mmCIF file of C-alpha atoms in Angstrom:
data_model
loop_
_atom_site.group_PDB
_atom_site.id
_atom_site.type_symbol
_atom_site.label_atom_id
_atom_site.label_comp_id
_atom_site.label_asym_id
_atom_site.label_seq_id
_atom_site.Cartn_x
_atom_site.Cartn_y
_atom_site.Cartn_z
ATOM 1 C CA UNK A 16 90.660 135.358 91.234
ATOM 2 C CA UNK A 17 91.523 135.248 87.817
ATOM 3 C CA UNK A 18 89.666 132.632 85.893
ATOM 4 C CA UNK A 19 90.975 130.946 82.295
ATOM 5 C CA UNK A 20 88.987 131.280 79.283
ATOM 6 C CA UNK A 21 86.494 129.277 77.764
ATOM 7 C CA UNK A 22 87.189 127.114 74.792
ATOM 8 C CA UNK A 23 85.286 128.529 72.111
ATOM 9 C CA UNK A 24 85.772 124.401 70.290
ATOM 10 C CA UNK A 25 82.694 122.329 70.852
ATOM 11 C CA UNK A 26 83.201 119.575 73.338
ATOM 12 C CA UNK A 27 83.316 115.934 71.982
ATOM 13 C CA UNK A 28 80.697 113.970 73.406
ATOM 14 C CA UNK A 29 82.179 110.746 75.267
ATOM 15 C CA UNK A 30 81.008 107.347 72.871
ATOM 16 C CA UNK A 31 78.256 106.169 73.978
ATOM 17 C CA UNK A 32 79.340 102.475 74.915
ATOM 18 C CA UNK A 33 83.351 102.469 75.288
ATOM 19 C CA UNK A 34 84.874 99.262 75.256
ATOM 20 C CA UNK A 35 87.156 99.118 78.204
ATOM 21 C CA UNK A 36 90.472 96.816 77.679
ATOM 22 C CA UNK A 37 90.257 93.387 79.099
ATOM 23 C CA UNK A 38 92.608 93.623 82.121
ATOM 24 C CA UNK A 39 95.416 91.057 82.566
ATOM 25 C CA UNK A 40 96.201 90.541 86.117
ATOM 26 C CA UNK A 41 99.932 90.721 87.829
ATOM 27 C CA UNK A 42 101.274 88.969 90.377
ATOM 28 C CA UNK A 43 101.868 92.602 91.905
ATOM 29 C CA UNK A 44 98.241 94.263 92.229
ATOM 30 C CA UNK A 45 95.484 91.114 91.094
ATOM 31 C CA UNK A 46 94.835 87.817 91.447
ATOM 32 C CA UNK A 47 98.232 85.982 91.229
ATOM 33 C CA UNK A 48 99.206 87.774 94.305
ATOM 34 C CA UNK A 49 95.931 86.554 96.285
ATOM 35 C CA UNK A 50 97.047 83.154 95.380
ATOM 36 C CA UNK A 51 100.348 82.596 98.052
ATOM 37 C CA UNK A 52 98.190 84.552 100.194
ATOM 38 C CA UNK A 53 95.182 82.709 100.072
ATOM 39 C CA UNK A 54 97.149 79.452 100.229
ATOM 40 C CA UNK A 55 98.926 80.436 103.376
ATOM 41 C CA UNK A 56 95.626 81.604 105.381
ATOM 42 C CA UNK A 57 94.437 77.806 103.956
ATOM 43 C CA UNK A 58 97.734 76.315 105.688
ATOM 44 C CA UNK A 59 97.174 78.114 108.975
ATOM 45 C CA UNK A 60 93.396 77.869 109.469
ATOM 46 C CA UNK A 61 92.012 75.290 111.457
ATOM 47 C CA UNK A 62 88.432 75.117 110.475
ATOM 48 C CA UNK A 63 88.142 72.786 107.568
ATOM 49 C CA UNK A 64 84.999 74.131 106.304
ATOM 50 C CA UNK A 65 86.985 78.065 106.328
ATOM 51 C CA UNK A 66 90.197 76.450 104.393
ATOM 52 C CA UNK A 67 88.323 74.208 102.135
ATOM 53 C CA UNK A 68 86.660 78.157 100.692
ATOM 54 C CA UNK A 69 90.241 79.801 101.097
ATOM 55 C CA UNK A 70 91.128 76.725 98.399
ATOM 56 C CA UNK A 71 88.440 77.091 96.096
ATOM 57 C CA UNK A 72 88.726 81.097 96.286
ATOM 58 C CA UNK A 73 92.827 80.465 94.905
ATOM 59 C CA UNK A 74 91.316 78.002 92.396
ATOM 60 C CA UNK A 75 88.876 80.805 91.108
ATOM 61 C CA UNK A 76 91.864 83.423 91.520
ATOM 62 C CA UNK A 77 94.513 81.304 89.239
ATOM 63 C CA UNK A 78 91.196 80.358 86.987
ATOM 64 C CA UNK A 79 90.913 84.619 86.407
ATOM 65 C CA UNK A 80 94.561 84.585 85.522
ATOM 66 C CA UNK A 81 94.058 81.980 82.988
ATOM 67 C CA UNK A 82 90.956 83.306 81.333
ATOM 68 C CA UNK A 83 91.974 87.101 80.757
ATOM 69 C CA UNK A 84 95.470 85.166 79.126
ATOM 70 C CA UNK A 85 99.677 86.075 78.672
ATOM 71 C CA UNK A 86 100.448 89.261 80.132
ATOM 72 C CA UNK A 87 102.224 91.819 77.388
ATOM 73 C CA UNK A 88 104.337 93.213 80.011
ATOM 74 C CA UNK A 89 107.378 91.326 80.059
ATOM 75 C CA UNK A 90 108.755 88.219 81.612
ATOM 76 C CA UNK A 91 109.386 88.775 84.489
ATOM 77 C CA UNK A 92 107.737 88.082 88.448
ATOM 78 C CA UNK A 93 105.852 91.487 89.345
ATOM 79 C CA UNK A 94 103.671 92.108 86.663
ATOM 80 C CA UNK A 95 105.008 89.460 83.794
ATOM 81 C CA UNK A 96 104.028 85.914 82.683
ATOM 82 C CA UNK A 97 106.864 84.252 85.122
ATOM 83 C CA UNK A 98 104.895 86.017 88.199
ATOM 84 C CA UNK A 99 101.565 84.234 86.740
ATOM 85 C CA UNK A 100 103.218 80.959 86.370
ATOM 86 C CA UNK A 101 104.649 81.395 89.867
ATOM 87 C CA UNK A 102 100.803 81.231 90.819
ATOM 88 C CA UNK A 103 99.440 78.622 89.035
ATOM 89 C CA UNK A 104 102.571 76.769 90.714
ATOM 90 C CA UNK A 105 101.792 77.480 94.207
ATOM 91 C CA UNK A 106 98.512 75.921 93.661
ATOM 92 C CA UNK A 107 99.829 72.985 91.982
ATOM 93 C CA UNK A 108 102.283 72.736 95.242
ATOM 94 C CA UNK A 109 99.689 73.237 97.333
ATOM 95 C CA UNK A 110 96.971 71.009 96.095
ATOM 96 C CA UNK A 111 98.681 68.545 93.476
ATOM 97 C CA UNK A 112 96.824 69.261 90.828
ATOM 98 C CA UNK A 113 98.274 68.450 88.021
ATOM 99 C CA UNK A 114 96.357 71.455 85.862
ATOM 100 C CA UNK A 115 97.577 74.212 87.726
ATOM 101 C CA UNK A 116 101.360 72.468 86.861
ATOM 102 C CA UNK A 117 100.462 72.032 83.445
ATOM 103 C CA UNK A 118 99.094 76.022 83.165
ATOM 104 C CA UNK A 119 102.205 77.297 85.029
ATOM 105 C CA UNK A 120 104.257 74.883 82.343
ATOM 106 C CA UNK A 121 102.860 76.683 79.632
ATOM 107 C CA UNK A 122 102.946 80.306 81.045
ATOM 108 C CA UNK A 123 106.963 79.840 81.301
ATOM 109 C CA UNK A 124 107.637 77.652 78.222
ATOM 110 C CA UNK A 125 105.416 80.526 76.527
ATOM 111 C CA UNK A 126 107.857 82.946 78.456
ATOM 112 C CA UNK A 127 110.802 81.091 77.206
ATOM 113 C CA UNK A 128 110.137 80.835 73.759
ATOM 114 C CA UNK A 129 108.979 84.501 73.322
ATOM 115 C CA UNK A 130 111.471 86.473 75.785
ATOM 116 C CA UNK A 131 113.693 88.018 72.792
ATOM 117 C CA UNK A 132 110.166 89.972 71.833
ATOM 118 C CA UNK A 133 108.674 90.658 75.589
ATOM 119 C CA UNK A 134 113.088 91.651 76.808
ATOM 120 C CA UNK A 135 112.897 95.601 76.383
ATOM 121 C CA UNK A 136 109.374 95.921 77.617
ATOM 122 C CA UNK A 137 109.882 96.581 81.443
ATOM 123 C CA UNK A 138 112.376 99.203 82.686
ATOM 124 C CA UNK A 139 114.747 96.742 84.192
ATOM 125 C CA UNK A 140 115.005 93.751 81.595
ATOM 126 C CA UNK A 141 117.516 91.881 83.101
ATOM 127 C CA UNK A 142 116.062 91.904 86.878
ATOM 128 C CA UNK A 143 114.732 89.122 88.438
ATOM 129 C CA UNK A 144 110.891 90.763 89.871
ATOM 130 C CA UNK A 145 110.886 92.821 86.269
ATOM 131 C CA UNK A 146 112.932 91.062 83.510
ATOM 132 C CA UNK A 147 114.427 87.753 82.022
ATOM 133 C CA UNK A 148 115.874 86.571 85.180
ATOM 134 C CA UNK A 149 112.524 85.877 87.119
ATOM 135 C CA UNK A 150 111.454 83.969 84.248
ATOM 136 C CA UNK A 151 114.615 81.822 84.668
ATOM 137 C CA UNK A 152 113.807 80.743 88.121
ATOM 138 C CA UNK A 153 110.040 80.291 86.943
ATOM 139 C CA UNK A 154 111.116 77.703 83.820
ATOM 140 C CA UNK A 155 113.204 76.334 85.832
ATOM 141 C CA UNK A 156 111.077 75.720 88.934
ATOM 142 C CA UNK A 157 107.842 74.940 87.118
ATOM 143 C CA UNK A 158 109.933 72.249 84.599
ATOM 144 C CA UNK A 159 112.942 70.547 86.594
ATOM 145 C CA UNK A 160 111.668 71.109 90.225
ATOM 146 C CA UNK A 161 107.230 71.091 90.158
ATOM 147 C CA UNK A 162 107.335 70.148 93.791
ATOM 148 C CA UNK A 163 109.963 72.364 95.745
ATOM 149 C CA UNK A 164 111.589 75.483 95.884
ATOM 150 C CA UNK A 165 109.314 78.736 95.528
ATOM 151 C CA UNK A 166 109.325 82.293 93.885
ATOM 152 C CA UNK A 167 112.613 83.716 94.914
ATOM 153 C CA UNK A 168 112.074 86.357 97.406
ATOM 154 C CA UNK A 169 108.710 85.530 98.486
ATOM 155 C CA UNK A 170 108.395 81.939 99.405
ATOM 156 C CA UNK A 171 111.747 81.733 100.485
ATOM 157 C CA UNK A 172 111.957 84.658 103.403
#
């Protein structure tokens, strides 16, 4: 077998405490897509005591979202603001809280006012799960209709 040779370069030693970036959860692989779920097991389970902790573990989940801040990945519902705002909204639905409105308010008025900047980012900026359409449906829902409708193709199959 024929083996590659060596570098004859020193290695570079890896620094000794490296600062990893603060994560940003998407609706697509973190917290804001525990939320519906979490929500949902609340609805069906009949132990209060069980769904009381499925509530307070979506609290904590759309609490995460909030702390770690905007997403820089678009607008749109899979891994942009709108699908973060589509979170704090399914807790406001669900509980009637009127902070997890105001949050998802400000996730898609902050969507709305900055789109022209966040529009190339994703690879599809027109789509409605990547781009400027999602965050259509999520202004629209979280400002003109708080209390009905859903994220489009999730809460509505």
């Amino acid at each position: 077998m024929r083996r590659w040779p060596r570098s004859s370069r020193p290695r570079t030693p890896p620094p000794a405490h490296p600062q990893p970036p603060t994560p940003r959860p998407a609706l697509s692989n973190a917290p804001p897509g525990f939320v519906p779920l979490l929500l949902e097991l609340s609805a069906q389970e009949a132990d209060e005591g069980r769904r009381a902790e499925l509530l307070q573990r979506a609290r904590r989940a759309c609490d995460a979202v909030w702390q770690r801040g905007l997403l820089t990945k678009g607008v749109g519902l899979c891994h942009g603001i709108g699908g973060n705002a589509y979170a704090f909204l399914a807790l406001a639905r669900t509980t009637g809280e009127a902070a997890a409105l105001a949050r998802a308010q400000r996730f898609a008025l902050h969507a709305a006012r900055n789109w022209r900047q966040l529009f190339d980012v994703p690879d599809r900026p027109a789509s409605l799960y990547e781009g400027l359409s999602g965050a259509v449906c999520v202004l629209m829902d979280a400002l003109l209709a708080p209390s009905g409708g859903g994220m489009p193709g999730y809460d509505d199959l």
